[in-house]
Coordinates of C-alpha atoms and ligand atoms in Angstrom, one line a residue:
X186 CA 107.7 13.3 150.2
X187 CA 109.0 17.0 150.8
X188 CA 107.2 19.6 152.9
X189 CA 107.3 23.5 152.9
X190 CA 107.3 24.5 156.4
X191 CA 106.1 27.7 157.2
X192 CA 105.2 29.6 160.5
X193 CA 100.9 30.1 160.8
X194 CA 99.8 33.2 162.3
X195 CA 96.4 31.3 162.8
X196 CA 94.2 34.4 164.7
X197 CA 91.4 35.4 163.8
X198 CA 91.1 31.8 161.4
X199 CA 88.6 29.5 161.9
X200 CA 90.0 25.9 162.9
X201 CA 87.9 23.2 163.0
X202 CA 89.4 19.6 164.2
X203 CA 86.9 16.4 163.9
X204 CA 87.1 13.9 166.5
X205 CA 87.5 14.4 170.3
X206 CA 90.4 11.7 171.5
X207 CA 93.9 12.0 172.7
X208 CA 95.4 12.9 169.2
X209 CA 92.1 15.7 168.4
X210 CA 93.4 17.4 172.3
X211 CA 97.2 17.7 171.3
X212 CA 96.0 19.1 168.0
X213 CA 93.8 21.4 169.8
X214 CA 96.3 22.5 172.6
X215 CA 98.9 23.3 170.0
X216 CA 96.5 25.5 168.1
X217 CA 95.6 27.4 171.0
X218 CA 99.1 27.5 172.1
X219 CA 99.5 29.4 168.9
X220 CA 96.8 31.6 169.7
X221 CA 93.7 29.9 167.7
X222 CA 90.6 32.0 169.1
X223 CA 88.1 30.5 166.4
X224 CA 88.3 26.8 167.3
X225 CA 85.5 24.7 166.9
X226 CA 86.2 20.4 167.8
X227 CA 83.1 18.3 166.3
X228 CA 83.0 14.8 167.5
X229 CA 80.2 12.8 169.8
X230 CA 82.7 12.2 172.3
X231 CA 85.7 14.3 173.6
X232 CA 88.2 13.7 176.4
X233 CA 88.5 15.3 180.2
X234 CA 90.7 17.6 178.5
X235 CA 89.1 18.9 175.8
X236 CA 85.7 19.2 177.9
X237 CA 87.5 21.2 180.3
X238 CA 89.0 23.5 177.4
X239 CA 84.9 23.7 176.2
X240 CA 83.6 24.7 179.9
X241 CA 86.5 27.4 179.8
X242 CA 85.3 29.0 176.8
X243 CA 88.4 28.4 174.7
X244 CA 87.2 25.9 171.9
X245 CA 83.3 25.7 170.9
X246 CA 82.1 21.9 170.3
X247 CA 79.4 20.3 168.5
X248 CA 78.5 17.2 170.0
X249 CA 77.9 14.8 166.7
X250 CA 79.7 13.1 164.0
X251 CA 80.9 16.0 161.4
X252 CA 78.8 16.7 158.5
X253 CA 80.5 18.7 155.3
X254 CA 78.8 22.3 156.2
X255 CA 80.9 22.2 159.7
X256 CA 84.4 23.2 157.2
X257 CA 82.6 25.9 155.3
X258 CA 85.0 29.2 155.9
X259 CA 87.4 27.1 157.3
X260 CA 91.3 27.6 157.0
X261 CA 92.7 25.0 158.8
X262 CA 91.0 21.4 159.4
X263 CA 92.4 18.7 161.2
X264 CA 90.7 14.9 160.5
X265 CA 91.5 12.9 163.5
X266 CA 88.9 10.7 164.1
X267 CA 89.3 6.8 164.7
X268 CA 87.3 6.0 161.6
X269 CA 89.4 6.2 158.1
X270 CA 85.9 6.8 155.9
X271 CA 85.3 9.6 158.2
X272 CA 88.8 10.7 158.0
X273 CA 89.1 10.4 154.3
X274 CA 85.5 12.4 153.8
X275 CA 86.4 15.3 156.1
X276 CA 89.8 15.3 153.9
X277 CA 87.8 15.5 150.7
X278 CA 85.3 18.1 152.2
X279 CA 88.4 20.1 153.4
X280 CA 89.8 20.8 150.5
X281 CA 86.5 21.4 148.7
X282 CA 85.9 24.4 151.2
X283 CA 89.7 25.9 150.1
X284 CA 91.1 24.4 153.8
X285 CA 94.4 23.2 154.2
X286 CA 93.6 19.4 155.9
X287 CA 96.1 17.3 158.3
X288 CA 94.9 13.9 158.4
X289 CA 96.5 12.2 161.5
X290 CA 95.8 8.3 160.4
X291 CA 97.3 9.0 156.9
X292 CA 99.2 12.1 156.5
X293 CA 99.4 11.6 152.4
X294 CA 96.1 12.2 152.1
X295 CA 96.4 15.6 154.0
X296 CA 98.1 18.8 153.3
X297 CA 100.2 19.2 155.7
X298 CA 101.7 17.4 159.0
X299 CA 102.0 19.0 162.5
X300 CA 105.3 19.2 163.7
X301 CA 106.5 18.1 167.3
X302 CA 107.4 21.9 168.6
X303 CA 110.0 23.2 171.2
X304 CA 108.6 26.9 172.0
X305 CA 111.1 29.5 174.1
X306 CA 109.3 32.7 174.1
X307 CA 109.3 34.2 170.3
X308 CA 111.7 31.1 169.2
X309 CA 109.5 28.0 167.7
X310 CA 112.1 25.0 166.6
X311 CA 109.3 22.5 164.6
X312 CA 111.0 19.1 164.0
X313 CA 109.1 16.7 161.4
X314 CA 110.0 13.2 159.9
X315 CA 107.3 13.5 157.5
X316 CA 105.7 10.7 159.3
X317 CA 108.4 8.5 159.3
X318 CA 108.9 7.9 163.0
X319 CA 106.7 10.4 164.9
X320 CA 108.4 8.6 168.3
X321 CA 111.7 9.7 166.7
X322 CA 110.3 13.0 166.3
X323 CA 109.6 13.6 169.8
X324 CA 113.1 11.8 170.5
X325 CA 114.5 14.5 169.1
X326 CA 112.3 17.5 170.4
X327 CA 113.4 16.2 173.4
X328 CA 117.4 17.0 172.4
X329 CA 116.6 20.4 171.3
X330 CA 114.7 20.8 174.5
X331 CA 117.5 20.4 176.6
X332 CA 119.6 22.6 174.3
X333 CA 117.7 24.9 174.0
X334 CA 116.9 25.9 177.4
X335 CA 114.1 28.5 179.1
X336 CA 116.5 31.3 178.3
X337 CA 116.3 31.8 174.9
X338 CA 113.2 33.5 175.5
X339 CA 114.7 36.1 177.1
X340 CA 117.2 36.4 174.9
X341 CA 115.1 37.2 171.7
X342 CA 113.7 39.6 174.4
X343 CA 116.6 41.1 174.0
X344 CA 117.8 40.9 170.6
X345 CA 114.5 41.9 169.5
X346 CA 114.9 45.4 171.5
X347 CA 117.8 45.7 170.3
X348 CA 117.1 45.0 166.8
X349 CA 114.2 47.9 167.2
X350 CA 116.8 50.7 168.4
X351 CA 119.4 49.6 165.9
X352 CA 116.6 50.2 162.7
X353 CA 115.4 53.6 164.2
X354 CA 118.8 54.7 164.6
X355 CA 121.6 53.2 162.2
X356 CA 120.8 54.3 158.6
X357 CA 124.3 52.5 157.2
X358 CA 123.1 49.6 156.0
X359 CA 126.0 47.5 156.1
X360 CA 126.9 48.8 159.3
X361 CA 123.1 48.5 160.3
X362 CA 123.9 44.5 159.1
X363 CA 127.3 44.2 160.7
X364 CA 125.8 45.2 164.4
X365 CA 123.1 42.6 164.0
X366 CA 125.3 39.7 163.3
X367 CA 127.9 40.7 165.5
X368 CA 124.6 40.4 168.6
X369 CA 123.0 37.3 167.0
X370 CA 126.8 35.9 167.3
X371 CA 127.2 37.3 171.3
X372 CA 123.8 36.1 172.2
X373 CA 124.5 32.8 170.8
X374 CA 127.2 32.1 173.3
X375 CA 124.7 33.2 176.0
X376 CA 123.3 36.3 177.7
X377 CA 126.4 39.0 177.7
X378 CA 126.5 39.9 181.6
X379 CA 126.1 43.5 180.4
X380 CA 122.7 43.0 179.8
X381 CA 122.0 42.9 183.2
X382 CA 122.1 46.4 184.4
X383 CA 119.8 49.8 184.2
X384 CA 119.9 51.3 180.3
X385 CA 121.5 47.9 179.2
X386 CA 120.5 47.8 175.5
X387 CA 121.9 51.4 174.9
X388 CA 125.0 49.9 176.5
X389 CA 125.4 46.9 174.5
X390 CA 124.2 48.9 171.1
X391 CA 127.1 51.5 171.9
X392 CA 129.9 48.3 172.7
X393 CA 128.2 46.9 169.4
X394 CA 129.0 49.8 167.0
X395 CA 132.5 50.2 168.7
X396 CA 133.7 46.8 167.7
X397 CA 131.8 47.1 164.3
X398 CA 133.6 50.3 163.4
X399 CA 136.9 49.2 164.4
X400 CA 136.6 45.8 162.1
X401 CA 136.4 47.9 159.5
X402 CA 139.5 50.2 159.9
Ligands
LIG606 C1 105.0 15.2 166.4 C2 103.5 15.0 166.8 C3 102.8 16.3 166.7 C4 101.4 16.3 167.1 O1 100.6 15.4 166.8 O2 101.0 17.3 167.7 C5 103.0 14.0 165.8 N1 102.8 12.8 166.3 C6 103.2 12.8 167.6 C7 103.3 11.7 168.5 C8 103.1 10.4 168.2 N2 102.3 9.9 167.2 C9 102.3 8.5 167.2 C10 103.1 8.1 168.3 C11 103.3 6.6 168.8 C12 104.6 6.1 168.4 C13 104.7 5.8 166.9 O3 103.8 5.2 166.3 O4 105.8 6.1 166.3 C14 103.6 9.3 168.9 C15 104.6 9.3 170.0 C16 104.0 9.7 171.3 O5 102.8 9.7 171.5 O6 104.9 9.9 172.2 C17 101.6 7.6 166.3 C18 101.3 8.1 164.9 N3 101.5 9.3 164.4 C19 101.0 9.3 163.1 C20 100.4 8.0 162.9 C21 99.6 7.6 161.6 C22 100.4 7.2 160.5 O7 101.6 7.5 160.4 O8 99.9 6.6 159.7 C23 100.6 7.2 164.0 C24 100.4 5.8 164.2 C25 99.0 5.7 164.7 C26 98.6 4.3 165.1 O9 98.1 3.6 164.2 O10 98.8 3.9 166.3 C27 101.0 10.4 162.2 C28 101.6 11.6 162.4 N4 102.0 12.1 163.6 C29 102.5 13.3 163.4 C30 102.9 14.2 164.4 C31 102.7 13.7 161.9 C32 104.1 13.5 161.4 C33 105.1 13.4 162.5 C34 106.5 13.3 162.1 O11 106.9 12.2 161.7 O12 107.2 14.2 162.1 C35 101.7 12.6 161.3 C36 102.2 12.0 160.0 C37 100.4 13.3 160.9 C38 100.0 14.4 161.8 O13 99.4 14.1 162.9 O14 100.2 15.5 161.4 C39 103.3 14.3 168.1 C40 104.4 14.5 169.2 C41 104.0 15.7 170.0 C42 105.0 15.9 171.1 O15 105.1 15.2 172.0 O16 105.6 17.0 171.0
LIG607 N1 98.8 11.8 164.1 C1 99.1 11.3 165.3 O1 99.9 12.0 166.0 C2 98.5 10.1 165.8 C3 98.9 9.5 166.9 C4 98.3 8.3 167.4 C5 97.2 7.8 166.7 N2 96.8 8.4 165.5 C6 95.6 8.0 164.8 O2 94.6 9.1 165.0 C7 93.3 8.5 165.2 C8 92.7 9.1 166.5 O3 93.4 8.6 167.6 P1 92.8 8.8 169.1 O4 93.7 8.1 170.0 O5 92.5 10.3 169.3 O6 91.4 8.0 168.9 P2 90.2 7.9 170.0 O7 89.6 6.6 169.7 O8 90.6 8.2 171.3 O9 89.2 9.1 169.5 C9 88.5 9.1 168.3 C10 87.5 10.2 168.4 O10 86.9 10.4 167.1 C11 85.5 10.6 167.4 N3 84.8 10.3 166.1 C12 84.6 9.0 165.6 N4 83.8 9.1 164.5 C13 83.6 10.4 164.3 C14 82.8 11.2 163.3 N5 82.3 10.6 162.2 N6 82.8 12.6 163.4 C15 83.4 13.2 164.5 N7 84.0 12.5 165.4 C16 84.1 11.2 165.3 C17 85.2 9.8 168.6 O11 84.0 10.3 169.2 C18 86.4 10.0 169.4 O12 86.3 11.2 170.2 C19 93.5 7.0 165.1 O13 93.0 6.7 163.9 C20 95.0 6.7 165.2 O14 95.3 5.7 164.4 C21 97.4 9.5 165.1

């Protein structure tokens, strides 16, 4: 089966993940790690975690089984309970309400499956199997971990600035197009040492448009 991934800006949307165990808290941490500020867990029970999450004001929970009116409005809904009737209800009453559902004891019957994530900064690498191996999955987050280290956070930093000054300022478009690559391709070989002094960007932007202009005569 094929998925379309796409990126969630998931502010401001309310989230609501039935069940309270070890699978319910990842689900929950990675939504807040996106920045999920309407999260609401139902589920008589809920780990340390999640309790401590609660008492810090960053999820609300009802402490019961789910009923259908607790996914009304919702966008998101995550069934990951350890009962498959309950499971396959909160699926059903998902999608009723217009909510795109994850199912975590049987992904077909959801819409969507939640990707093992490597986050540096502004770069997200999401890695799925489509439920073929989740231990792969996090076999292979683990790769991209290491190549992918702490730094590439810092260097969208910096791409991104540069990116800003390079659309207030370059009105060729090809030449606008030619800088960008010509930084993505730099930055890909690691953080030019350049970048490390006072007025760097203007620096770089300047050495950038240089070697543009001279591929082209
Ligand atoms: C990536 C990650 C994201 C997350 O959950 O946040 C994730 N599972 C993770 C870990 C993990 N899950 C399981 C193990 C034990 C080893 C094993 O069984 O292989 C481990 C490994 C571990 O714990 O190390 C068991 C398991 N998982 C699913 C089932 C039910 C089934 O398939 O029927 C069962 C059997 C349950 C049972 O009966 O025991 C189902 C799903 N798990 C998914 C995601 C979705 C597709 C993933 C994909 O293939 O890409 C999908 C389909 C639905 C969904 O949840 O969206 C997260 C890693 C986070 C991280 O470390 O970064
Ligand atoms: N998708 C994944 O990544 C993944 C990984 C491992 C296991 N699983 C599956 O996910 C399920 C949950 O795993 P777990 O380890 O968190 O289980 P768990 O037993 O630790 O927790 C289950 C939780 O569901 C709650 N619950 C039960 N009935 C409920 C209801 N009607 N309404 C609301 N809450 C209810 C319980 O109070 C408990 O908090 C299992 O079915 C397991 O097969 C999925």
């Amino acid at each position: 089966m094929g998925y379309y991934p796409v990126m969630l800006d998931v502010r401001g949307k309310r989230c609501v993940v039935i069940g309270g165990g070890a699978v319910a808290e990842r689900k929950v941490r990675g939504l807040l790690a996106a920045g999920a500020d309407e999260l609401l867990v139902v589920s008589p029970h809920i780990t340390q975690g999640l309790g401590q999450l609660h008492e810090a004001g960053s999820i609300r929970h009802e402490s019961r089984e789910y009923l259908d009116k607790d996914l009304i409005g919702a966008s998101l809904v995550i069934a990951a309970t350890n009962a498959r009737e309950a499971n396959e209800a909160v699926a059903l009453a998902g999608r009723a309400a217009g909510a795109w559902v994850n199912v975590a004891d049987e992904a077909g019957q959801g819409d969507f499956v939640t990707p093992a994530v490597v986050r540096r900064g502004e770069l997200l690498v999401a890695v799925t199997t489509g439920g073929a191996s989740p231990a792969f999955t996090v076999r292979m987050k683990r790769e991209l971990e290491a190549l992918y280290g702490e730094d590439y956070g810092q260097r969208l930093i910096l791409l991104r600035q540069l990116r800003e000054r390079v659309l207030n300022q370059e009105t060729d478009e090809a030449r606008r197009q030619a800088i960008l690559r010509l930084a993505a391709e730099e930055m890909a070989g690691g953080i030019p040492a350049e970048l490390f002094g006072n007025d760097a960007i203007d620096g770089w932007m300047a050495r950038l448009e240089l070697m543009v202009d001279g591929r082209h005569t």
